[in-house]
Coordinates of C-alpha atoms and ligand atoms in Angstrom, one line a residue:
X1 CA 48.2 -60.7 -78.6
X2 CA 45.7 -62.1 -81.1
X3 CA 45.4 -66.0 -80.8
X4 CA 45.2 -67.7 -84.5
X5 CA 41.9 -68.6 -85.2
X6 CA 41.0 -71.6 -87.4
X7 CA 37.7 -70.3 -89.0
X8 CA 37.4 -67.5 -91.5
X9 CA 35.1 -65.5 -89.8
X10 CA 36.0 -62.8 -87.9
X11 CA 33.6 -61.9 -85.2
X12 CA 33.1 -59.3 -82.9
X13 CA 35.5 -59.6 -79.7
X14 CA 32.7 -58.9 -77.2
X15 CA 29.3 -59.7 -76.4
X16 CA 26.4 -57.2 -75.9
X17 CA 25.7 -56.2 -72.3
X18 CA 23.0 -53.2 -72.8
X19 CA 21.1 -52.3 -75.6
X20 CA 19.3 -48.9 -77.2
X21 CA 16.0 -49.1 -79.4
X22 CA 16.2 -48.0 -82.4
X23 CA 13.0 -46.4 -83.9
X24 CA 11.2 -47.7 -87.4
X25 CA 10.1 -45.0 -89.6
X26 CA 8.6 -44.8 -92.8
X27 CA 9.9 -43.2 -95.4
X28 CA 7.5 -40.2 -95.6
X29 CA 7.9 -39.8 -92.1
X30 CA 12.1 -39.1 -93.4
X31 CA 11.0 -37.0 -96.6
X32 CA 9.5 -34.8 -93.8
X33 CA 11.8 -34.6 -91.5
X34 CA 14.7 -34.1 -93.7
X35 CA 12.7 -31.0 -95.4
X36 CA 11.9 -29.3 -92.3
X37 CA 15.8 -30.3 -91.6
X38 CA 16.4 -27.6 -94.5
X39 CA 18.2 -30.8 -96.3
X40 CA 20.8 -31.2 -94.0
X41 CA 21.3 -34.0 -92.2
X42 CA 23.0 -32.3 -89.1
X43 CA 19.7 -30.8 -88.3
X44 CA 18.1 -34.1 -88.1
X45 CA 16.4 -35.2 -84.6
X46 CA 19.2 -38.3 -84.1
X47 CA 15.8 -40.0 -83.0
X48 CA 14.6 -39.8 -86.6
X49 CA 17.5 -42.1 -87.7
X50 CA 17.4 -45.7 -88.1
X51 CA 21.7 -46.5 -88.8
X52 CA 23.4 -43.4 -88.2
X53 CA 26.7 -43.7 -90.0
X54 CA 27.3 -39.7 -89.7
X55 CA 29.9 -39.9 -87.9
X56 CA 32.2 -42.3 -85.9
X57 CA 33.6 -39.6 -83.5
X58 CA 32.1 -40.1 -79.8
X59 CA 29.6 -42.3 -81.0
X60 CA 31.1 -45.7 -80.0
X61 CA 30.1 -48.0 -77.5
X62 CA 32.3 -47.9 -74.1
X63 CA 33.4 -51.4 -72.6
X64 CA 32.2 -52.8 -69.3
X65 CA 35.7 -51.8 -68.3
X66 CA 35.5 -48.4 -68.9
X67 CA 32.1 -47.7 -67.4
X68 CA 33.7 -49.2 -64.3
X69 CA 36.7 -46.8 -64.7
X70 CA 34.1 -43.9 -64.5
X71 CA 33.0 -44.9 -61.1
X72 CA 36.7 -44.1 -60.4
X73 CA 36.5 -40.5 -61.8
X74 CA 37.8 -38.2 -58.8
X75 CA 36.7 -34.7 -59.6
X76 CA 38.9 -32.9 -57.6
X77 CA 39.8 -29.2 -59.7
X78 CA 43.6 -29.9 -59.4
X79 CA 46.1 -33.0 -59.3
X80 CA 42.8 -35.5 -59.2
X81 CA 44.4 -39.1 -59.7
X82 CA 42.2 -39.2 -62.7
X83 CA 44.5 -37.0 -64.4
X84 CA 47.7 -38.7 -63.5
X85 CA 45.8 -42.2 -64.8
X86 CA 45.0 -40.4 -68.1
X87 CA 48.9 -39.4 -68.0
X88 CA 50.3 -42.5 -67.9
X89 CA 48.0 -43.9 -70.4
X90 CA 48.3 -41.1 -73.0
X91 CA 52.1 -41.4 -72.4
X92 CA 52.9 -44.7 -72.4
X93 CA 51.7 -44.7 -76.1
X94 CA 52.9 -40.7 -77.0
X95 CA 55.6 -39.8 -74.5
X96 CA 55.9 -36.5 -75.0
X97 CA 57.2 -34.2 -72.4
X98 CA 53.7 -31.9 -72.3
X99 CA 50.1 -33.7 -72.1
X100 CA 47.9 -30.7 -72.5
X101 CA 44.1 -32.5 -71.9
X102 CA 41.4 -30.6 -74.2
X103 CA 37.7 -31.4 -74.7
X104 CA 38.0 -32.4 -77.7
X105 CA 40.5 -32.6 -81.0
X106 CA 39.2 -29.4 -82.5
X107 CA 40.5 -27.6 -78.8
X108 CA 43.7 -28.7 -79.3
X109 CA 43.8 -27.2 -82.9
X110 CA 42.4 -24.3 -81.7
X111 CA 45.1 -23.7 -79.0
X112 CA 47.9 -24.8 -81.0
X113 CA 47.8 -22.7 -84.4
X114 CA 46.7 -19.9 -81.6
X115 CA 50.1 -19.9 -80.4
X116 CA 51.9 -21.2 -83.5
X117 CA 50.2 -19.7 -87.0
X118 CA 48.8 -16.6 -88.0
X119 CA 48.9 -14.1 -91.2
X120 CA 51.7 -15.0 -93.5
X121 CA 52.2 -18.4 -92.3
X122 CA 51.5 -22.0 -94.2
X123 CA 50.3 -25.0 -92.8
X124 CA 51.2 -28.5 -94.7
X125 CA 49.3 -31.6 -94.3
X126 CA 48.8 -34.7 -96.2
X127 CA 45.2 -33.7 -95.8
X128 CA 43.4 -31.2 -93.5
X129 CA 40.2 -32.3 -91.6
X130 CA 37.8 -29.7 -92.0
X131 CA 38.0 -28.7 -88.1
X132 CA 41.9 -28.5 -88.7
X133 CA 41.9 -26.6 -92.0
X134 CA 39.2 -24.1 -90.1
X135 CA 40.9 -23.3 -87.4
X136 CA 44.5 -22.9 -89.3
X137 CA 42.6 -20.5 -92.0
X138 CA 40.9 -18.5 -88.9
X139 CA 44.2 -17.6 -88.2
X140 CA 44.9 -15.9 -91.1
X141 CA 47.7 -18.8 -92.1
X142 CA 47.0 -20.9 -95.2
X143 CA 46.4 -24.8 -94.7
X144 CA 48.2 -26.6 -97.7
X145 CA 47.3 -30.1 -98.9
X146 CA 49.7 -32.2 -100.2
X147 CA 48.4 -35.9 -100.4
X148 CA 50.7 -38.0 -102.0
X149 CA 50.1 -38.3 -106.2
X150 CA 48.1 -41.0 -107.0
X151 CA 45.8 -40.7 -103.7
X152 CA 43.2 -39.1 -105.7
X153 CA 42.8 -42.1 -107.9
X154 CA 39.6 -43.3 -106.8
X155 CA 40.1 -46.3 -108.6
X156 CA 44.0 -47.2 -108.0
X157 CA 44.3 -49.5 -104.9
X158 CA 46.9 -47.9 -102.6
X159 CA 48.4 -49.7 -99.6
X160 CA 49.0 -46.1 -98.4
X161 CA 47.0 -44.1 -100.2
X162 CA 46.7 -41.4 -96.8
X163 CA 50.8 -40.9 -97.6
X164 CA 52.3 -37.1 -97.6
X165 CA 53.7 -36.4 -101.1
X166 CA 57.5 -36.3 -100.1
X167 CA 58.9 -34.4 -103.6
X168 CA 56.2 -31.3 -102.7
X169 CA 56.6 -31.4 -99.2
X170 CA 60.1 -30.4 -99.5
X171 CA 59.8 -27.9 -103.0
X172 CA 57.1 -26.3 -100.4
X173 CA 59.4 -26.2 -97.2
X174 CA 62.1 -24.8 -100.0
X175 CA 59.6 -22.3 -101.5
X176 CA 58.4 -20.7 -97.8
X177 CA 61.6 -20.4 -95.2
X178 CA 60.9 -19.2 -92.1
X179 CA 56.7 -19.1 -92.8
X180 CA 55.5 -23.1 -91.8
X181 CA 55.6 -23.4 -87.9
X182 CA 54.7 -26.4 -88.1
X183 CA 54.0 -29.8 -90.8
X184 CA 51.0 -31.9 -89.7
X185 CA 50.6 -35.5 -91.0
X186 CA 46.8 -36.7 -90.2
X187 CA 46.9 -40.7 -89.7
X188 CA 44.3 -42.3 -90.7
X189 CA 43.7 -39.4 -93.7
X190 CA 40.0 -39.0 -92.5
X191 CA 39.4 -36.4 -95.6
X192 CA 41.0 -38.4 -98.1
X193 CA 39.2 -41.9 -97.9
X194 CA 40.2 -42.8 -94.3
X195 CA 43.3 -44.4 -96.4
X196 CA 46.6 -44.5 -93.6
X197 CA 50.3 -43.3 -93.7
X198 CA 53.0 -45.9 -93.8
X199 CA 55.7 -45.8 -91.0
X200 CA 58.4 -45.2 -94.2
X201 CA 56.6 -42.5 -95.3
X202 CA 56.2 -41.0 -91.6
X203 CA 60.3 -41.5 -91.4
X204 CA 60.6 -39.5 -94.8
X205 CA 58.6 -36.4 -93.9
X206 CA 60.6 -36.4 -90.4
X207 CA 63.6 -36.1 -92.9
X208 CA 62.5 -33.4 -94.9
X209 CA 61.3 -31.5 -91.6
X210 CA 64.8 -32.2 -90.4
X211 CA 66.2 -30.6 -92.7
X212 CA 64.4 -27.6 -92.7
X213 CA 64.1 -27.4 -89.1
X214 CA 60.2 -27.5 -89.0
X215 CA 58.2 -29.8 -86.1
X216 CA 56.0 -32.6 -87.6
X217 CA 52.9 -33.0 -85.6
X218 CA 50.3 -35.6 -86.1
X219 CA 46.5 -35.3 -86.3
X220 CA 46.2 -38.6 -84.7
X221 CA 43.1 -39.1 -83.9
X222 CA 42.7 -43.1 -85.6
X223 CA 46.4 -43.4 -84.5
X224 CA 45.5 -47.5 -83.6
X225 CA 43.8 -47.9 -87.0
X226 CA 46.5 -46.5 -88.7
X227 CA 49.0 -48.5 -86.9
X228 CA 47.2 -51.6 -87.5
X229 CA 47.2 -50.6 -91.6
X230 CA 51.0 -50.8 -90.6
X231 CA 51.1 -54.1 -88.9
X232 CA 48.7 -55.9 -91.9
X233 CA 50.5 -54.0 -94.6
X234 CA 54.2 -52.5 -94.3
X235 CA 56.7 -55.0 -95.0
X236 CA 58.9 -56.1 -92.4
X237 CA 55.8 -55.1 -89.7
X238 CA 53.9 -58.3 -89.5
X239 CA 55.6 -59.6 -86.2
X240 CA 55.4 -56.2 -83.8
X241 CA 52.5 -55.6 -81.6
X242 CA 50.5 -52.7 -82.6
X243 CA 51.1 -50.6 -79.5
X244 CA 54.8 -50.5 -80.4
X245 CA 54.0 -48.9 -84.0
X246 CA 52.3 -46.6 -82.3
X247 CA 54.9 -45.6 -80.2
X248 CA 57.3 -45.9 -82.9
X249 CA 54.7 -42.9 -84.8
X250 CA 55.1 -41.2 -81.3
X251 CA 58.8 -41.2 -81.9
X252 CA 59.3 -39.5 -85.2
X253 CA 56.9 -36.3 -84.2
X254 CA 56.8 -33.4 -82.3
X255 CA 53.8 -33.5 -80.5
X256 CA 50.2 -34.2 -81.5
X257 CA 46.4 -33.6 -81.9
X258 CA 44.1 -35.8 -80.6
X259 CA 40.2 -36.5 -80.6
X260 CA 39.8 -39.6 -78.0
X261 CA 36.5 -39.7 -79.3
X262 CA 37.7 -42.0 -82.2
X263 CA 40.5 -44.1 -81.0
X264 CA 40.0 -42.9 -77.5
X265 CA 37.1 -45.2 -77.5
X266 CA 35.7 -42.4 -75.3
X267 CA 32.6 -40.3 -75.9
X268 CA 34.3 -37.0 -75.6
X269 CA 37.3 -36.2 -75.1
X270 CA 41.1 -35.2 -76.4
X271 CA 44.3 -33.5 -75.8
X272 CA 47.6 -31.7 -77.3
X273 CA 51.1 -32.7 -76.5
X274 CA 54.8 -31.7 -77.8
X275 CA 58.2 -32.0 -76.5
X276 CA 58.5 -27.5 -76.7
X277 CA 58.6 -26.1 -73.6
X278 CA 58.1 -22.7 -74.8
X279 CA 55.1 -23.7 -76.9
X280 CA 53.5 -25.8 -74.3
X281 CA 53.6 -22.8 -71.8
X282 CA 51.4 -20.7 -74.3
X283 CA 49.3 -23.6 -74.9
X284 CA 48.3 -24.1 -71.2
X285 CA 47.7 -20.5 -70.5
X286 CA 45.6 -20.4 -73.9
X287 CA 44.4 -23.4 -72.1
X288 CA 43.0 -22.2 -69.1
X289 CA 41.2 -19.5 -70.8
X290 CA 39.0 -21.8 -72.4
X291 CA 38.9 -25.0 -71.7
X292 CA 40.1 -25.5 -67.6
X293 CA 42.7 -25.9 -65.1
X294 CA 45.4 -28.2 -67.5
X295 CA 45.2 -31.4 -64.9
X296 CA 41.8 -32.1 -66.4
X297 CA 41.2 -29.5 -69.4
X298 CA 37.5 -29.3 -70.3
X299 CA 36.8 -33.2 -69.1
X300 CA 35.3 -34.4 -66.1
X301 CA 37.5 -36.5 -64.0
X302 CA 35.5 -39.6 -65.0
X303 CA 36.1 -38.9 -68.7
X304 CA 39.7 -39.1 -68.4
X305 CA 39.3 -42.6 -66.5
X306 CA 37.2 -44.0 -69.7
X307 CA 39.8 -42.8 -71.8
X308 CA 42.7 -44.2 -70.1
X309 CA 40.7 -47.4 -70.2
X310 CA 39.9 -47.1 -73.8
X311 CA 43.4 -46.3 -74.9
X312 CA 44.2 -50.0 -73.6
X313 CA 41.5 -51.8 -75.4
X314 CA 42.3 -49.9 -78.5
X315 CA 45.8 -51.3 -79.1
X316 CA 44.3 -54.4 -78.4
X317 CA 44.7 -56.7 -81.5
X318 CA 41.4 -58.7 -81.2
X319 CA 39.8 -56.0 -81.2
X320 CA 41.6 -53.6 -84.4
X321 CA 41.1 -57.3 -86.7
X322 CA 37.4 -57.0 -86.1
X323 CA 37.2 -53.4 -86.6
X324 CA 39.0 -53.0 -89.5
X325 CA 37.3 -56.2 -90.8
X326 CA 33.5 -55.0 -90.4
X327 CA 34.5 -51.4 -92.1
X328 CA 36.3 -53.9 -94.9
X329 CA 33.0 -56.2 -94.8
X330 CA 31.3 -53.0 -95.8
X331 CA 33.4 -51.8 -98.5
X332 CA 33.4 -55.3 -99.9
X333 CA 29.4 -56.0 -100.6
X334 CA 29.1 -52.5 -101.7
X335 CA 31.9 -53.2 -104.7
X336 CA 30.0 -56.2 -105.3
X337 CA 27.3 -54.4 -106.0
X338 CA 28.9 -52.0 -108.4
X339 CA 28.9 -49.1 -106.3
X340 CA 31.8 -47.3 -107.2
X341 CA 33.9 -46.6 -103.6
X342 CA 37.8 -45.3 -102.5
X343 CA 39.5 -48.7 -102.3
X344 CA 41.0 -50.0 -100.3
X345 CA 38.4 -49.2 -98.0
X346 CA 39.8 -47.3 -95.2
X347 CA 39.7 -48.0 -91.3
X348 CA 36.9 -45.9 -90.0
X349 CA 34.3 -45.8 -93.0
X350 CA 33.9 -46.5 -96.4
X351 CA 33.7 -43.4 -98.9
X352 CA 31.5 -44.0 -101.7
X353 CA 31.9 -41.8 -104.8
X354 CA 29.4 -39.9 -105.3
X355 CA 30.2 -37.9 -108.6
X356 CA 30.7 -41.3 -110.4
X357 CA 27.5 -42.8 -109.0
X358 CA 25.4 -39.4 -110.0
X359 CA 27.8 -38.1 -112.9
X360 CA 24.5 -36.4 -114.2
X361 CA 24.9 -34.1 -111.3
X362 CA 27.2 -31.5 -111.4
X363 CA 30.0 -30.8 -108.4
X364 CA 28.4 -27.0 -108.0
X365 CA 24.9 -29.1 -107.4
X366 CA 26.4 -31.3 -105.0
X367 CA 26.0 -34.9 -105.8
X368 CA 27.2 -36.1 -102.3
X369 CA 24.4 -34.4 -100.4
X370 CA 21.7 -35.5 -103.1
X371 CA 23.5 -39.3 -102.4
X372 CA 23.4 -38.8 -98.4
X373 CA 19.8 -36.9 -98.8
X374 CA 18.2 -40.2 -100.8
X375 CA 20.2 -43.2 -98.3
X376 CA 18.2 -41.2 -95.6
X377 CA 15.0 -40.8 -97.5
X378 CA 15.1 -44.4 -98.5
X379 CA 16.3 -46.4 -95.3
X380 CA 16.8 -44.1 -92.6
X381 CA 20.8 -44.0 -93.2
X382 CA 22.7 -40.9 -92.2
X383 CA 25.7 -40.2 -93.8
X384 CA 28.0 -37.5 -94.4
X385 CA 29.4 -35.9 -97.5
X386 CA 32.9 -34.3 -97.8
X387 CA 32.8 -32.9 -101.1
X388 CA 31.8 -29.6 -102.6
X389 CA 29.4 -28.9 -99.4
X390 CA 32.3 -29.2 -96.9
X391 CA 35.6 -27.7 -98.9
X392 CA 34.0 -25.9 -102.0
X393 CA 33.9 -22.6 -100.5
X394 CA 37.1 -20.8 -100.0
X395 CA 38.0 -18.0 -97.3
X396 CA 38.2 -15.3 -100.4
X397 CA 34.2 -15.9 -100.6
X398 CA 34.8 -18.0 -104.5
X399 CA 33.2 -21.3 -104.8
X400 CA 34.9 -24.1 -106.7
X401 CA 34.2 -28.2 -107.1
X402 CA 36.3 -30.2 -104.1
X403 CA 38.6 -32.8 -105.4
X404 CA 36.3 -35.5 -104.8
X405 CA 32.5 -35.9 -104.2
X406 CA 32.3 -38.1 -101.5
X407 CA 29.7 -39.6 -98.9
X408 CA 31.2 -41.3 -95.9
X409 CA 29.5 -44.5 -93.9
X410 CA 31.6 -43.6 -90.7
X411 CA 31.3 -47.1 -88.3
X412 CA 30.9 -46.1 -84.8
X413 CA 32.8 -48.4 -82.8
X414 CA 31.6 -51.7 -80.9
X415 CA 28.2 -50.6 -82.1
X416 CA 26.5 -52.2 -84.9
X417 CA 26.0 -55.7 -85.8
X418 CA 27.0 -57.7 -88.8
X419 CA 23.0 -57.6 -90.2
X420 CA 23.0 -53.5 -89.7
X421 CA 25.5 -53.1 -92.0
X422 CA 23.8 -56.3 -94.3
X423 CA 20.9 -53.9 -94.5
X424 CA 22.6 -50.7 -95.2
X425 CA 24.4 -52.3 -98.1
X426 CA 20.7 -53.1 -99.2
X427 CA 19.5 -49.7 -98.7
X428 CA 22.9 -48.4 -100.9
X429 CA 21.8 -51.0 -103.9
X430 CA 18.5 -49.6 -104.1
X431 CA 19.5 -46.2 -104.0
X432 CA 21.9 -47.1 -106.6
X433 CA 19.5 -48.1 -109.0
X434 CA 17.4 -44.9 -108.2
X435 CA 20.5 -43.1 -109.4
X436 CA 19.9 -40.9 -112.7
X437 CA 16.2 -40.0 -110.9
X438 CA 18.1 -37.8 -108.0
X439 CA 18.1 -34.2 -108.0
X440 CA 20.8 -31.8 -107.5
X441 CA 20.6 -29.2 -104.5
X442 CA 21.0 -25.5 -104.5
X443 CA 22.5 -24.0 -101.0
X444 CA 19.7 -21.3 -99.7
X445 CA 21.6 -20.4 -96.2
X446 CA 24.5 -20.6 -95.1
X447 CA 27.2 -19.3 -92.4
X448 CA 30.6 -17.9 -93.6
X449 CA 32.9 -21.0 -92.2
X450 CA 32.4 -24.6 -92.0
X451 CA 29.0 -24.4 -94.0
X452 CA 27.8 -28.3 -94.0
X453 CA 27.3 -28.0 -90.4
X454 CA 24.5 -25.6 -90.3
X455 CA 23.6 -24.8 -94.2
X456 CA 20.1 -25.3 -95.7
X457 CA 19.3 -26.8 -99.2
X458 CA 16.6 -27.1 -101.4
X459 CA 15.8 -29.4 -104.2
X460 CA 17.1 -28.1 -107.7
X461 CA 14.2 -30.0 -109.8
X462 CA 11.3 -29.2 -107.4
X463 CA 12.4 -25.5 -105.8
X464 CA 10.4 -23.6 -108.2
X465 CA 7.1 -25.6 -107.7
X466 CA 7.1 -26.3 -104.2
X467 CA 6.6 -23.6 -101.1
X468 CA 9.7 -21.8 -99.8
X469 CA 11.4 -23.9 -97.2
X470 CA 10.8 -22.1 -93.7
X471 CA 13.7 -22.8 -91.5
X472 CA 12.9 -24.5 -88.2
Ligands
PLP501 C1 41.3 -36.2 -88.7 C2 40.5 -35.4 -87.7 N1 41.1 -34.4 -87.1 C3 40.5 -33.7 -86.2 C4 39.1 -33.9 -85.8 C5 38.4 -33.0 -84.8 O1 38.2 -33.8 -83.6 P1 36.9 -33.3 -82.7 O2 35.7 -33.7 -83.5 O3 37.1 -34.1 -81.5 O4 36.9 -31.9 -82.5 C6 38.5 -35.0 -86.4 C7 37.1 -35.3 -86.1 O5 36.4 -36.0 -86.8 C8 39.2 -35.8 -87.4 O6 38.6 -36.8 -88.0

């Protein structure tokens, strides 16, 4: 339990016990490396990155405690009491009856519309990670989005802005009997501004799949930041300790996805659990397949030690204050500065707008990778943009503008400092005032599914002058 604390600042709850260097370049040194990178910042040597805000999944820093865990790692093939310490851990948070370990979230997906979607079927969610939406679509079943109204106001401050749309949920359900084998509710809402899902809301969509006799599961993969959201925000929360919000979560769903390589505080990592029998029998021989024997599931026997470790930290209320704080700390110099961002900002990054900062460049040109292609060129920042580049193309081949044109600062956990993110709000300003000079990109590659990963660009404004880019 957090202790009150008479001074306003909120520092971190740790001190620093190993170090990595981080490299200086210059900026042509970037320009270079982000051509012969074909534009994308995916194919970028991580060594040619000064802040590197791609992402915040597996990027954290462990605890002392959990590198100590890993020197318990047994790595015995079956029954290892790794596995039983990952059990209890996972469970005592989500007790569900199956704990299906995976390597990571996108395994679990994988497994689970496997053995549950398919051609004909619809899959709701408030809104579908990319990995999620993939892996429903390569199914042949359709992943539906149905963010509460209001959600896409950029400007609108939500309390809940990551909430399911109740109304549609249920005129959907109504519409398709028999076709949705399953309603997923992703807490945080990682594609739609990291905003998180209210326990009320949660309770109403268990309703509605109630009464239409459909499972909810939950992408829960910032389960801890979301039920902190809860505990700061939902009336009547204030007083419970965040690990009981998360088990109350646990309590109105089905089963689960999870990637412990967000609130896992783990480097890799994840699993898939329900309370089906039946399902969870196709799920572990789909399972085995793929990923491994289902006592350890594609992880190493240590791996499952640093996340049982790191699922007890993460509950931890010293430690959710300062993380949510230091994404907030973010969100809060960059408003200052007039750079338009999804407010309030959300628990894992902050989601700058990149078709209001660039409005001279059109969706189809993709303002969010000319925003993330200039934060690298100027100051060594990688970023991430989930716009037009990530949902814009459609599995019948069209191509149309995503709802929003975003770039996302994702915060790896326990691992920058307070004058890191001083200098990437820097970096952001001057970029800012660069704004109207920024080109749009044209896409010259790319592969037929999840496209940002692996696509190359090129300039709009310079293609025709300069030499072809030759991929590397
Ligand atoms: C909401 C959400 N779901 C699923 C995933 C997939 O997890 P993983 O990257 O471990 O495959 C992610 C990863 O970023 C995510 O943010």
């Amino acid at each position: 339990m957090m202790l009150p604390m008479p001074f306003r600042t909120i520092i971190e709850p740790f001190r620093i016990h190993s170090v990595e260097p981080l490299r200086m370049t210059t900026q042509v040194e970037r320009e270079r490396a982000v051509r012969a990178a074909g534009y994308n910042l995916f194919g970028l040597r991580s060594e040619d990155v000064l802040i590197d805000l791609l992402t915040d999944s597996g990027t954290g820093a462990m605890s002392r405690d959990q590198w100590a865990a890993i020197q318990h790692g047994d790595e015995s093939y079956a029954g290892s009491p790794s596995w039983f310490r990952f059990l209890d851990s996972v469970q005592e948070l989500f007790p569900f009856k199956h704990i299906i370990p995976t390597h990571q979230g996108r395994a679990a997906e994988k497994i689970l519309f496997t053995a549950v979607a398919g051609p004909g079927k619809a899959v709701p969610n408030n809104t579908h990670f990319d990995t999620t939406r993939a892996n429903v679509e390569f199914t042949g079943a359709e992943a539906v989005d149905l963010v509460v109204a209001g959600g896409d106001d950029l400007s609108a401050s939500h309390s809940f802005g990551g909430n399911m749309d109740i109304e549609r949920l249920d005129a959907f359900l109504r519409a398709h009997p028999g076709s949705v084998p399953v309603v997923f509710v992703t807490v945080t809402n990682n594609s739609h501004g990291g905003q998180p899902v209210s326990l009320a809301n949660l309770r109403d969509v268990r309703e509605v799949c109630d009464r239409h006799g459909v499972p909810l599961f939950l992408d829960a993969c910032r389960f801890a930041e979301n039920a902190w959201f809860i505990h700061e925000r939902e009336p009547g929360q204030q007083s419970r300790e965040v690990r009981d919000i998360v088990r109350e979560m646990a309590s109105l769903a089905d089963g689960m996805t999870m990637s412990a390589k967000k609130d896992g505080l783990a480097n890799i990592g994840g699993w898939l659990a329900m309370n089906d029998d039946e399902i969870a029998t196709q799920c572990r021989n789909l399972l085995i397949l793929t990923e491994g024997f289902p006592t350890y599931g594609g992880l190493a026997g240590r791996d499952l030690e640093a996340i049982a470790q790191g699922l007890h930290e993460v509950v931890e209320h010293d430690y959710l204050q300062y993380r949510i704080r230091s994404t907030g700390y973010l969100g809060d110099a960059l408003v200052r500065l007039g750079v338009p961002i999804v407010q309030p900002t959300g628990g894992h990054a902050v989601y700058i707008d990149a078709r209001r900062l660039l409005p001279h460049i059109s969706p189809l040109e993709y303002p969010g990778q000319a925003l993330a292609i200039a934060l690298y060129e100027t100051g060594g920042i990688r970023s991430c943009e989930l716009g037009t580049v990530m949902f814009g193309r459609h599995p019948d081949g069209s191509e149309q503008p995503a709802d929003m044109d975003l770039v996302r600062l994702a915060i790896p956990r326990r691992t920058y400092t307070q004058s890191h993110m001083d200098y990437v709000v820097e970096v952001c300003g001057e970029v800012a005032t660069q704004a109207a000079d920024l080109p749009g990109y044209r896409i010259v590659e790319e592969p037929p599914m999840l496209r940002h990963f692996t696509a190359r660009f090129e300039p709009i404004s310079s293609a025709e002058e300069g030499p072809p880019i030759t991929p590397t």
